[in-house]
């Protein structure tokens, strides 16, 4: 990689990425595009929260000011105006709390803990997660299966972090099958001398190329109420283990996420 220098500047109300780089290699170009996409998502989220806060404070300020610019006594406000002000204050509170939550989750993404490696049976962990997720899946008529023999599969990894990744991937698979008949999530595992591979497969709607290009970018989501953190966090965790998290997907057929460690 040959990025020489990179800086981000804020221009008027829009973020703009200014990058000094050598764009000869495809890697650099992809990285710059990821930055630009991330900043677009951040800008969108921040604007969505801040614009109503700014508009509502302006409205309230106007309501408590007389035409000559002097303060209006609050006791002279009509009942209706008072009600409006209370409602606006509630919205401001909700939006600003939402923004704080969003910013904290962004902070969480930036500080993935160093994996605490230990040897454990990954099959056992997968079984435990599946039995927890089964309740949710059964409610939606979705089958989850894990084909594994009796033999344990010992890996060296951080069990808590790996559990987080597996939960994210299994949840995504279940969410993709929402409302679909014959929905099925299958977890496969293989271990050779050098590698352990865990695949989470669903027969959901799959993703088109445009979505596939974006799913690992922080805050990218197509779900109402989704935070878009699950996959980028999962990829960071797997990379911190020096492993890989890959996806393949076909529209109308489903998706497979593969962890290799
Ligand atoms: N198995 C899947 N099938 C189809 N689309 C998927 C699948 N897994 C992920 N996606 C797509 O990738 C996007 C990003 O997933 P990610 O887990 O990062 O965020 P999310 O599920 O939207 O929100 P959350 O942060 O709450 O998990 C999803 O919104 C969805 O569009
Ligand atoms: Mg998710």
PDB file of C-alpha atoms and ligand atoms in Angstrom:
ATOM      1  CA  UNK A   1       0.000   0.000   0.000  1.00  0.00           C
ATOM      2  CA  UNK A   2       1.381   3.412  -0.819  1.00  0.00           C
ATOM      3  CA  UNK A   3      -0.775   6.062   0.740  1.00  0.00           C
ATOM      4  CA  UNK A   4       1.565   8.959   1.340  1.00  0.00           C
ATOM      5  CA  UNK A   5      -0.674  11.144   3.446  1.00  0.00           C
ATOM      6  CA  UNK A   6      -4.325  11.390   4.112  1.00  0.00           C
ATOM      7  CA  UNK A   7      -6.324  14.066   5.825  1.00  0.00           C
ATOM      8  CA  UNK A   8      -9.998  14.790   6.280  1.00  0.00           C
ATOM      9  CA  UNK A   9     -11.265  18.363   6.191  1.00  0.00           C
ATOM     10  CA  UNK A  10     -14.621  19.832   7.019  1.00  0.00           C
ATOM     11  CA  UNK A  11     -16.019  22.127   4.357  1.00  0.00           C
ATOM     12  CA  UNK A  12     -19.109  24.243   5.073  1.00  0.00           C
ATOM     13  CA  UNK A  13     -21.897  21.825   6.015  1.00  0.00           C
ATOM     14  CA  UNK A  14     -20.447  18.942   4.101  1.00  0.00           C
ATOM     15  CA  UNK A  15     -17.587  16.602   4.867  1.00  0.00           C
ATOM     16  CA  UNK A  16     -15.087  16.240   2.114  1.00  0.00           C
ATOM     17  CA  UNK A  17     -12.257  13.807   1.916  1.00  0.00           C
ATOM     18  CA  UNK A  18      -9.009  15.179   0.699  1.00  0.00           C
ATOM     19  CA  UNK A  19      -6.544  12.436   0.051  1.00  0.00           C
ATOM     20  CA  UNK A  20      -3.003  12.650  -1.194  1.00  0.00           C
ATOM     21  CA  UNK A  21      -2.245   9.317  -2.631  1.00  0.00           C
ATOM     22  CA  UNK A  22      -0.830   7.222  -5.296  1.00  0.00           C
ATOM     23  CA  UNK A  23      -3.873   5.844  -7.071  1.00  0.00           C
ATOM     24  CA  UNK A  24      -1.903   3.453  -9.214  1.00  0.00           C
ATOM     25  CA  UNK A  25      -2.796   0.518  -7.058  1.00  0.00           C
ATOM     26  CA  UNK A  26      -6.355  -0.745  -6.795  1.00  0.00           C
ATOM     27  CA  UNK A  27      -5.939  -1.164  -3.045  1.00  0.00           C
ATOM     28  CA  UNK A  28      -5.457   2.589  -2.549  1.00  0.00           C
ATOM     29  CA  UNK A  29      -8.480   3.430  -4.638  1.00  0.00           C
ATOM     30  CA  UNK A  30     -10.660   1.024  -2.643  1.00  0.00           C
ATOM     31  CA  UNK A  31      -9.450   2.432   0.604  1.00  0.00           C
ATOM     32  CA  UNK A  32     -10.227   5.989  -0.462  1.00  0.00           C
ATOM     33  CA  UNK A  33     -13.684   4.938  -1.627  1.00  0.00           C
ATOM     34  CA  UNK A  34     -14.306   3.307   1.761  1.00  0.00           C
ATOM     35  CA  UNK A  35     -13.348   6.514   3.507  1.00  0.00           C
ATOM     36  CA  UNK A  36     -15.663   8.519   1.314  1.00  0.00           C
ATOM     37  CA  UNK A  37     -18.551   6.098   1.880  1.00  0.00           C
ATOM     38  CA  UNK A  38     -17.987   6.082   5.630  1.00  0.00           C
ATOM     39  CA  UNK A  39     -17.982   9.854   5.744  1.00  0.00           C
ATOM     40  CA  UNK A  40     -21.172  10.009   3.664  1.00  0.00           C
ATOM     41  CA  UNK A  41     -22.906   7.687   6.153  1.00  0.00           C
ATOM     42  CA  UNK A  42     -21.602   9.657   9.148  1.00  0.00           C
ATOM     43  CA  UNK A  43     -22.672  12.964   7.611  1.00  0.00           C
ATOM     44  CA  UNK A  44     -26.118  11.600   6.898  1.00  0.00           C
ATOM     45  CA  UNK A  45     -26.591  10.278  10.443  1.00  0.00           C
ATOM     46  CA  UNK A  46     -25.273  13.410  12.118  1.00  0.00           C
ATOM     47  CA  UNK A  47     -27.343  15.705   9.905  1.00  0.00           C
ATOM     48  CA  UNK A  48     -30.488  13.694  10.607  1.00  0.00           C
ATOM     49  CA  UNK A  49     -30.070  14.337  14.314  1.00  0.00           C
ATOM     50  CA  UNK A  50     -28.667  17.834  14.287  1.00  0.00           C
ATOM     51  CA  UNK A  51     -30.993  19.519  11.783  1.00  0.00           C
ATOM     52  CA  UNK A  52     -34.183  19.017  13.852  1.00  0.00           C
ATOM     53  CA  UNK A  53     -32.301  20.109  16.999  1.00  0.00           C
ATOM     54  CA  UNK A  54     -31.208  23.318  15.307  1.00  0.00           C
ATOM     55  CA  UNK A  55     -34.644  23.980  13.748  1.00  0.00           C
ATOM     56  CA  UNK A  56     -36.550  23.363  16.979  1.00  0.00           C
ATOM     57  CA  UNK A  57     -34.269  25.511  19.129  1.00  0.00           C
ATOM     58  CA  UNK A  58     -34.743  28.321  16.632  1.00  0.00           C
ATOM     59  CA  UNK A  59     -38.536  27.931  16.803  1.00  0.00           C
ATOM     60  CA  UNK A  60     -38.519  27.917  20.622  1.00  0.00           C
ATOM     61  CA  UNK A  61     -36.210  30.899  20.761  1.00  0.00           C
ATOM     62  CA  UNK A  62     -38.572  32.763  18.428  1.00  0.00           C
ATOM     63  CA  UNK A  63     -41.585  31.882  20.584  1.00  0.00           C
ATOM     64  CA  UNK A  64     -40.036  33.349  23.738  1.00  0.00           C
ATOM     65  CA  UNK A  65     -38.843  36.561  22.113  1.00  0.00           C
ATOM     66  CA  UNK A  66     -40.959  39.660  21.419  1.00  0.00           C
ATOM     67  CA  UNK A  67     -40.940  41.445  18.096  1.00  0.00           C
ATOM     68  CA  UNK A  68     -38.597  44.166  19.404  1.00  0.00           C
ATOM     69  CA  UNK A  69     -36.119  41.453  20.467  1.00  0.00           C
ATOM     70  CA  UNK A  70     -36.826  41.650  24.193  1.00  0.00           C
ATOM     71  CA  UNK A  71     -37.647  38.583  26.289  1.00  0.00           C
ATOM     72  CA  UNK A  72     -41.260  37.441  26.460  1.00  0.00           C
ATOM     73  CA  UNK A  73     -42.390  36.576  29.972  1.00  0.00           C
ATOM     74  CA  UNK A  74     -42.939  32.814  29.998  1.00  0.00           C
ATOM     75  CA  UNK A  75     -46.164  33.206  32.011  1.00  0.00           C
ATOM     76  CA  UNK A  76     -47.703  35.089  29.104  1.00  0.00           C
ATOM     77  CA  UNK A  77     -47.312  32.130  26.736  1.00  0.00           C
ATOM     78  CA  UNK A  78     -50.569  30.630  25.473  1.00  0.00           C
ATOM     79  CA  UNK A  79     -51.360  27.078  26.580  1.00  0.00           C
ATOM     80  CA  UNK A  80     -50.851  25.898  23.032  1.00  0.00           C
ATOM     81  CA  UNK A  81     -47.424  27.546  22.724  1.00  0.00           C
ATOM     82  CA  UNK A  82     -46.384  26.032  26.028  1.00  0.00           C
ATOM     83  CA  UNK A  83     -47.444  22.611  24.803  1.00  0.00           C
ATOM     84  CA  UNK A  84     -45.474  23.092  21.583  1.00  0.00           C
ATOM     85  CA  UNK A  85     -42.380  24.078  23.515  1.00  0.00           C
ATOM     86  CA  UNK A  86     -42.576  21.018  25.766  1.00  0.00           C
ATOM     87  CA  UNK A  87     -42.997  18.754  22.758  1.00  0.00           C
ATOM     88  CA  UNK A  88     -40.075  20.375  20.967  1.00  0.00           C
ATOM     89  CA  UNK A  89     -37.889  20.004  24.052  1.00  0.00           C
ATOM     90  CA  UNK A  90     -38.737  16.299  24.193  1.00  0.00           C
ATOM     91  CA  UNK A  91     -37.767  15.896  20.545  1.00  0.00           C
ATOM     92  CA  UNK A  92     -34.510  17.767  21.124  1.00  0.00           C
ATOM     93  CA  UNK A  93     -33.752  15.509  24.085  1.00  0.00           C
ATOM     94  CA  UNK A  94     -34.507  12.365  22.066  1.00  0.00           C
ATOM     95  CA  UNK A  95     -32.418  13.448  19.088  1.00  0.00           C
ATOM     96  CA  UNK A  96     -29.449  14.541  21.134  1.00  0.00           C
ATOM     97  CA  UNK A  97     -29.482  11.321  23.168  1.00  0.00           C
ATOM     98  CA  UNK A  98     -29.664   9.380  19.894  1.00  0.00           C
ATOM     99  CA  UNK A  99     -26.659  11.279  18.622  1.00  0.00           C
ATOM    100  CA  UNK A 100     -24.675  10.560  21.792  1.00  0.00           C
ATOM    101  CA  UNK A 101     -25.496   6.853  21.410  1.00  0.00           C
ATOM    102  CA  UNK A 102     -24.448   6.917  17.779  1.00  0.00           C
ATOM    103  CA  UNK A 103     -21.167   8.643  18.580  1.00  0.00           C
ATOM    104  CA  UNK A 104     -20.450   6.152  21.394  1.00  0.00           C
ATOM    105  CA  UNK A 105     -21.027   3.199  19.085  1.00  0.00           C
ATOM    106  CA  UNK A 106     -18.615   4.828  16.638  1.00  0.00           C
ATOM    107  CA  UNK A 107     -16.116   5.032  19.504  1.00  0.00           C
ATOM    108  CA  UNK A 108     -16.671   1.323  20.271  1.00  0.00           C
ATOM    109  CA  UNK A 109     -15.769   0.482  16.692  1.00  0.00           C
ATOM    110  CA  UNK A 110     -12.472   2.294  17.036  1.00  0.00           C
ATOM    111  CA  UNK A 111     -11.355   0.317  20.058  1.00  0.00           C
ATOM    112  CA  UNK A 112     -11.650  -3.398  19.503  1.00  0.00           C
ATOM    113  CA  UNK A 113      -9.906  -5.029  22.439  1.00  0.00           C
ATOM    114  CA  UNK A 114      -6.799  -7.084  21.833  1.00  0.00           C
ATOM    115  CA  UNK A 115      -7.980 -10.716  21.552  1.00  0.00           C
ATOM    116  CA  UNK A 116      -7.246 -12.770  24.685  1.00  0.00           C
ATOM    117  CA  UNK A 117      -6.366 -16.082  23.074  1.00  0.00           C
ATOM    118  CA  UNK A 118      -7.279 -19.363  24.696  1.00  0.00           C
ATOM    119  CA  UNK A 119      -7.909 -22.891  23.484  1.00  0.00           C
ATOM    120  CA  UNK A 120     -11.534 -23.954  23.463  1.00  0.00           C
ATOM    121  CA  UNK A 121     -14.035 -26.149  21.611  1.00  0.00           C
ATOM    122  CA  UNK A 122     -15.612 -23.983  18.921  1.00  0.00           C
ATOM    123  CA  UNK A 123     -18.305 -26.614  18.249  1.00  0.00           C
ATOM    124  CA  UNK A 124     -19.547 -26.245  21.765  1.00  0.00           C
ATOM    125  CA  UNK A 125     -19.686 -22.454  21.415  1.00  0.00           C
ATOM    126  CA  UNK A 126     -21.628 -22.688  18.141  1.00  0.00           C
ATOM    127  CA  UNK A 127     -24.093 -25.146  19.704  1.00  0.00           C
ATOM    128  CA  UNK A 128     -24.698 -22.775  22.621  1.00  0.00           C
ATOM    129  CA  UNK A 129     -25.306 -19.789  20.337  1.00  0.00           C
ATOM    130  CA  UNK A 130     -27.652 -21.775  18.113  1.00  0.00           C
ATOM    131  CA  UNK A 131     -29.713 -22.997  21.034  1.00  0.00           C
ATOM    132  CA  UNK A 132     -30.146 -19.361  22.144  1.00  0.00           C
ATOM    133  CA  UNK A 133     -31.024 -18.079  18.671  1.00  0.00           C
ATOM    134  CA  UNK A 134     -33.381 -20.997  17.995  1.00  0.00           C
ATOM    135  CA  UNK A 135     -36.195 -19.503  20.059  1.00  0.00           C
ATOM    136  CA  UNK A 136     -36.212 -16.362  17.911  1.00  0.00           C
ATOM    137  CA  UNK A 137     -35.886 -18.367  14.691  1.00  0.00           C
ATOM    138  CA  UNK A 138     -38.633 -20.845  15.586  1.00  0.00           C
ATOM    139  CA  UNK A 139     -41.057 -17.989  16.161  1.00  0.00           C
ATOM    140  CA  UNK A 140     -40.434 -16.996  12.539  1.00  0.00           C
ATOM    141  CA  UNK A 141     -40.560 -20.587  11.222  1.00  0.00           C
ATOM    142  CA  UNK A 142     -36.891 -20.537  10.354  1.00  0.00           C
ATOM    143  CA  UNK A 143     -34.810 -23.702  10.681  1.00  0.00           C
ATOM    144  CA  UNK A 144     -31.276 -23.543  12.023  1.00  0.00           C
ATOM    145  CA  UNK A 145     -28.999 -26.509  11.680  1.00  0.00           C
ATOM    146  CA  UNK A 146     -25.418 -27.216  12.573  1.00  0.00           C
ATOM    147  CA  UNK A 147     -23.884 -30.279  11.088  1.00  0.00           C
ATOM    148  CA  UNK A 148     -21.082 -31.501  13.281  1.00  0.00           C
ATOM    149  CA  UNK A 149     -19.838 -34.815  14.448  1.00  0.00           C
ATOM    150  CA  UNK A 150     -19.136 -35.661  18.057  1.00  0.00           C
ATOM    151  CA  UNK A 151     -15.463 -34.849  17.947  1.00  0.00           C
ATOM    152  CA  UNK A 152     -14.546 -31.521  19.467  1.00  0.00           C
ATOM    153  CA  UNK A 153     -12.785 -28.863  17.386  1.00  0.00           C
ATOM    154  CA  UNK A 154     -10.247 -26.977  19.433  1.00  0.00           C
ATOM    155  CA  UNK A 155      -9.169 -23.545  18.238  1.00  0.00           C
ATOM    156  CA  UNK A 156      -7.043 -20.806  19.748  1.00  0.00           C
ATOM    157  CA  UNK A 157      -9.018 -17.559  19.805  1.00  0.00           C
ATOM    158  CA  UNK A 158     -10.856 -15.134  22.075  1.00  0.00           C
ATOM    159  CA  UNK A 159     -14.131 -16.940  22.875  1.00  0.00           C
ATOM    160  CA  UNK A 160     -16.049 -13.767  23.839  1.00  0.00           C
ATOM    161  CA  UNK A 161     -15.066 -11.900  20.686  1.00  0.00           C
ATOM    162  CA  UNK A 162     -15.729 -14.905  18.482  1.00  0.00           C
ATOM    163  CA  UNK A 163     -19.130 -15.356  20.081  1.00  0.00           C
ATOM    164  CA  UNK A 164     -19.929 -11.729  19.205  1.00  0.00           C
ATOM    165  CA  UNK A 165     -19.043 -12.387  15.558  1.00  0.00           C
ATOM    166  CA  UNK A 166     -21.046 -15.615  15.341  1.00  0.00           C
ATOM    167  CA  UNK A 167     -24.088 -13.974  16.937  1.00  0.00           C
ATOM    168  CA  UNK A 168     -23.899 -11.073  14.448  1.00  0.00           C
ATOM    169  CA  UNK A 169     -23.706 -13.426  11.464  1.00  0.00           C
ATOM    170  CA  UNK A 170     -26.448 -15.770  12.662  1.00  0.00           C
ATOM    171  CA  UNK A 171     -28.716 -12.841  13.549  1.00  0.00           C
ATOM    172  CA  UNK A 172     -28.180 -11.309  10.107  1.00  0.00           C
ATOM    173  CA  UNK A 173     -29.066 -14.637   8.479  1.00  0.00           C
ATOM    174  CA  UNK A 174     -32.267 -14.899  10.548  1.00  0.00           C
ATOM    175  CA  UNK A 175     -33.164 -11.279   9.798  1.00  0.00           C
ATOM    176  CA  UNK A 176     -32.612 -11.878   6.068  1.00  0.00           C
ATOM    177  CA  UNK A 177     -35.169 -14.706   6.200  1.00  0.00           C
ATOM    178  CA  UNK A 178     -37.816 -12.629   7.934  1.00  0.00           C
ATOM    179  CA  UNK A 179     -41.237 -13.333   6.418  1.00  0.00           C
ATOM    180  CA  UNK A 180     -39.885 -15.969   4.039  1.00  0.00           C
ATOM    181  CA  UNK A 181     -41.273 -19.505   3.778  1.00  0.00           C
ATOM    182  CA  UNK A 182     -38.834 -22.444   4.109  1.00  0.00           C
ATOM    183  CA  UNK A 183     -36.179 -20.161   5.569  1.00  0.00           C
ATOM    184  CA  UNK A 184     -33.093 -22.077   6.616  1.00  0.00           C
ATOM    185  CA  UNK A 185     -29.804 -21.157   8.249  1.00  0.00           C
ATOM    186  CA  UNK A 186     -27.034 -23.736   8.112  1.00  0.00           C
ATOM    187  CA  UNK A 187     -23.724 -23.568   9.927  1.00  0.00           C
ATOM    188  CA  UNK A 188     -20.872 -25.666   8.511  1.00  0.00           C
ATOM    189  CA  UNK A 189     -17.446 -26.218   9.928  1.00  0.00           C
ATOM    190  CA  UNK A 190     -14.226 -27.646   8.596  1.00  0.00           C
ATOM    191  CA  UNK A 191     -10.810 -27.902  10.119  1.00  0.00           C
ATOM    192  CA  UNK A 192      -7.578 -28.797   8.428  1.00  0.00           C
ATOM    193  CA  UNK A 193      -4.139 -28.713   9.966  1.00  0.00           C
ATOM    194  CA  UNK A 194      -3.646 -25.052   9.131  1.00  0.00           C
ATOM    195  CA  UNK A 195      -7.138 -23.585   8.941  1.00  0.00           C
ATOM    196  CA  UNK A 196     -10.527 -23.621  10.587  1.00  0.00           C
ATOM    197  CA  UNK A 197     -13.434 -22.509   8.419  1.00  0.00           C
ATOM    198  CA  UNK A 198     -16.899 -21.675   9.712  1.00  0.00           C
ATOM    199  CA  UNK A 199     -19.635 -20.928   7.182  1.00  0.00           C
ATOM    200  CA  UNK A 200     -23.024 -19.412   7.940  1.00  0.00           C
ATOM    201  CA  UNK A 201     -25.361 -19.937   5.030  1.00  0.00           C
ATOM    202  CA  UNK A 202     -28.909 -18.727   4.484  1.00  0.00           C
ATOM    203  CA  UNK A 203     -31.385 -19.201   1.659  1.00  0.00           C
ATOM    204  CA  UNK A 204     -32.630 -15.607   1.940  1.00  0.00           C
ATOM    205  CA  UNK A 205     -32.909 -12.890  -0.716  1.00  0.00           C
ATOM    206  CA  UNK A 206     -29.144 -12.501  -1.210  1.00  0.00           C
ATOM    207  CA  UNK A 207     -27.502  -9.180  -2.059  1.00  0.00           C
ATOM    208  CA  UNK A 208     -26.760  -7.338  -5.263  1.00  0.00           C
ATOM    209  CA  UNK A 209     -23.275  -6.060  -6.098  1.00  0.00           C
ATOM    210  CA  UNK A 210     -24.011  -2.513  -4.899  1.00  0.00           C
ATOM    211  CA  UNK A 211     -25.004  -3.771  -1.424  1.00  0.00           C
ATOM    212  CA  UNK A 212     -22.123  -6.275  -1.311  1.00  0.00           C
ATOM    213  CA  UNK A 213     -19.688  -3.408  -1.920  1.00  0.00           C
ATOM    214  CA  UNK A 214     -20.950  -1.642   1.184  1.00  0.00           C
ATOM    215  CA  UNK A 215     -21.804  -4.197   3.855  1.00  0.00           C
ATOM    216  CA  UNK A 216     -18.471  -4.050   5.707  1.00  0.00           C
ATOM    217  CA  UNK A 217     -18.506  -0.261   5.893  1.00  0.00           C
ATOM    218  CA  UNK A 218     -19.372   0.999   9.360  1.00  0.00           C
ATOM    219  CA  UNK A 219     -22.995   2.192   9.695  1.00  0.00           C
ATOM    220  CA  UNK A 220     -24.118   0.820   6.344  1.00  0.00           C
ATOM    221  CA  UNK A 221     -27.520  -0.750   6.850  1.00  0.00           C
ATOM    222  CA  UNK A 222     -30.591  -1.521   4.750  1.00  0.00           C
ATOM    223  CA  UNK A 223     -32.687  -2.269   7.838  1.00  0.00           C
ATOM    224  CA  UNK A 224     -35.171  -0.007   9.522  1.00  0.00           C
ATOM    225  CA  UNK A 225     -33.671   0.439  12.974  1.00  0.00           C
ATOM    226  CA  UNK A 226     -30.419  -1.331  12.011  1.00  0.00           C
ATOM    227  CA  UNK A 227     -27.183   0.233  13.216  1.00  0.00           C
ATOM    228  CA  UNK A 228     -24.959  -1.150  10.459  1.00  0.00           C
ATOM    229  CA  UNK A 229     -22.197  -2.001  12.891  1.00  0.00           C
ATOM    230  CA  UNK A 230     -22.444  -5.797  13.082  1.00  0.00           C
ATOM    231  CA  UNK A 231     -20.410  -6.735  10.016  1.00  0.00           C
ATOM    232  CA  UNK A 232     -17.713  -4.079  10.225  1.00  0.00           C
ATOM    233  CA  UNK A 233     -17.162  -4.942  13.876  1.00  0.00           C
ATOM    234  CA  UNK A 234     -17.091  -8.658  13.036  1.00  0.00           C
ATOM    235  CA  UNK A 235     -14.527  -8.151  10.284  1.00  0.00           C
ATOM    236  CA  UNK A 236     -12.317  -6.103  12.613  1.00  0.00           C
ATOM    237  CA  UNK A 237     -12.514  -8.812  15.281  1.00  0.00           C
ATOM    238  CA  UNK A 238     -11.587 -11.563  12.817  1.00  0.00           C
ATOM    239  CA  UNK A 239      -8.741  -9.460  11.404  1.00  0.00           C
ATOM    240  CA  UNK A 240      -7.461  -8.882  14.944  1.00  0.00           C
ATOM    241  CA  UNK A 241      -7.201 -12.709  15.063  1.00  0.00           C
ATOM    242  CA  UNK A 242      -5.253 -12.592  11.767  1.00  0.00           C
ATOM    243  CA  UNK A 243      -8.156 -14.365  10.111  1.00  0.00           C
ATOM    244  CA  UNK A 244     -10.567 -13.506   7.325  1.00  0.00           C
ATOM    245  CA  UNK A 245     -14.287 -12.788   7.025  1.00  0.00           C
ATOM    246  CA  UNK A 246     -15.604 -13.168   3.488  1.00  0.00           C
ATOM    247  CA  UNK A 247     -18.994 -13.199   1.842  1.00  0.00           C
ATOM    248  CA  UNK A 248     -20.500 -14.637  -1.277  1.00  0.00           C
ATOM    249  CA  UNK A 249     -24.082 -14.031  -2.244  1.00  0.00           C
ATOM    250  CA  UNK A 250     -26.476 -14.550  -5.102  1.00  0.00           C
ATOM    251  CA  UNK A 251     -29.652 -12.556  -5.575  1.00  0.00           C
ATOM    252  CA  UNK A 252     -32.692 -14.750  -4.981  1.00  0.00           C
ATOM    253  CA  UNK A 253     -30.595 -17.650  -3.694  1.00  0.00           C
ATOM    254  CA  UNK A 254     -28.980 -16.569  -0.456  1.00  0.00           C
ATOM    255  CA  UNK A 255     -25.693 -15.677   1.164  1.00  0.00           C
ATOM    256  CA  UNK A 256     -22.728 -17.396   2.758  1.00  0.00           C
ATOM    257  CA  UNK A 257     -20.433 -15.685   5.253  1.00  0.00           C
ATOM    258  CA  UNK A 258     -17.175 -17.511   5.915  1.00  0.00           C
ATOM    259  CA  UNK A 259     -14.812 -17.052   8.819  1.00  0.00           C
ATOM    260  CA  UNK A 260     -11.361 -18.528   8.394  1.00  0.00           C
ATOM    261  CA  UNK A 261      -8.999 -18.664  11.309  1.00  0.00           C
TER     262      UNK A 261
HETATM  263  N1  LIG B   1     -27.346 -12.755   5.476  1.00  0.00           N
HETATM  264  C1  LIG B   1     -27.631 -11.608   4.870  1.00  0.00           C
HETATM  265  N2  LIG B   1     -28.495 -11.573   3.820  1.00  0.00           N
HETATM  266  C2  LIG B   1     -28.779 -10.419   3.173  1.00  0.00           C
HETATM  267  N3  LIG B   1     -28.259  -9.211   3.517  1.00  0.00           N
HETATM  268  C3  LIG B   1     -27.404  -9.176   4.556  1.00  0.00           C
HETATM  269  C4  LIG B   1     -27.041 -10.352   5.286  1.00  0.00           C
HETATM  270  N4  LIG B   1     -26.157 -10.002   6.245  1.00  0.00           N
HETATM  271  C5  LIG B   1     -25.982  -8.668   6.126  1.00  0.00           C
HETATM  272  N5  LIG B   1     -26.725  -8.162   5.133  1.00  0.00           N
HETATM  273  C6  LIG B   1     -26.753  -6.755   4.680  1.00  0.00           C
HETATM  274  O1  LIG B   1     -25.639  -6.083   5.243  1.00  0.00           O
HETATM  275  C7  LIG B   1     -26.071  -4.931   5.970  1.00  0.00           C
HETATM  276  C8  LIG B   1     -25.102  -4.651   7.095  1.00  0.00           C
HETATM  277  O2  LIG B   1     -25.165  -5.687   8.091  1.00  0.00           O
HETATM  278  P1  LIG B   1     -24.722  -5.362   9.578  1.00  0.00           P
HETATM  279  O3  LIG B   1     -24.865  -6.591  10.380  1.00  0.00           O
HETATM  280  O4  LIG B   1     -23.394  -4.697   9.549  1.00  0.00           O
HETATM  281  O5  LIG B   1     -25.752  -4.250  10.025  1.00  0.00           O
HETATM  282  P2  LIG B   1     -27.313  -4.432  10.345  1.00  0.00           P
HETATM  283  O6  LIG B   1     -27.657  -5.877  10.482  1.00  0.00           O
HETATM  284  O7  LIG B   1     -28.060  -3.653   9.321  1.00  0.00           O
HETATM  285  O8  LIG B   1     -27.420  -3.692  11.745  1.00  0.00           O
HETATM  286  P3  LIG B   1     -26.766  -4.195  13.148  1.00  0.00           P
HETATM  287  O9  LIG B   1     -25.608  -3.296  13.386  1.00  0.00           O
HETATM  288  O10 LIG B   1     -27.858  -4.011  14.115  1.00  0.00           O
HETATM  289  O11 LIG B   1     -26.327  -5.617  12.985  1.00  0.00           O
HETATM  290  C9  LIG B   1     -27.491  -5.266   6.394  1.00  0.00           C
HETATM  291  O12 LIG B   1     -28.251  -4.096   6.653  1.00  0.00           O
HETATM  292  C10 LIG B   1     -27.994  -6.026   5.165  1.00  0.00           C
HETATM  293  O13 LIG B   1     -28.357  -5.155   4.130  1.00  0.00           O
HETATM  294 MG1  LIG B   2     -26.532  -7.152  11.718  1.00  0.00          MG
END
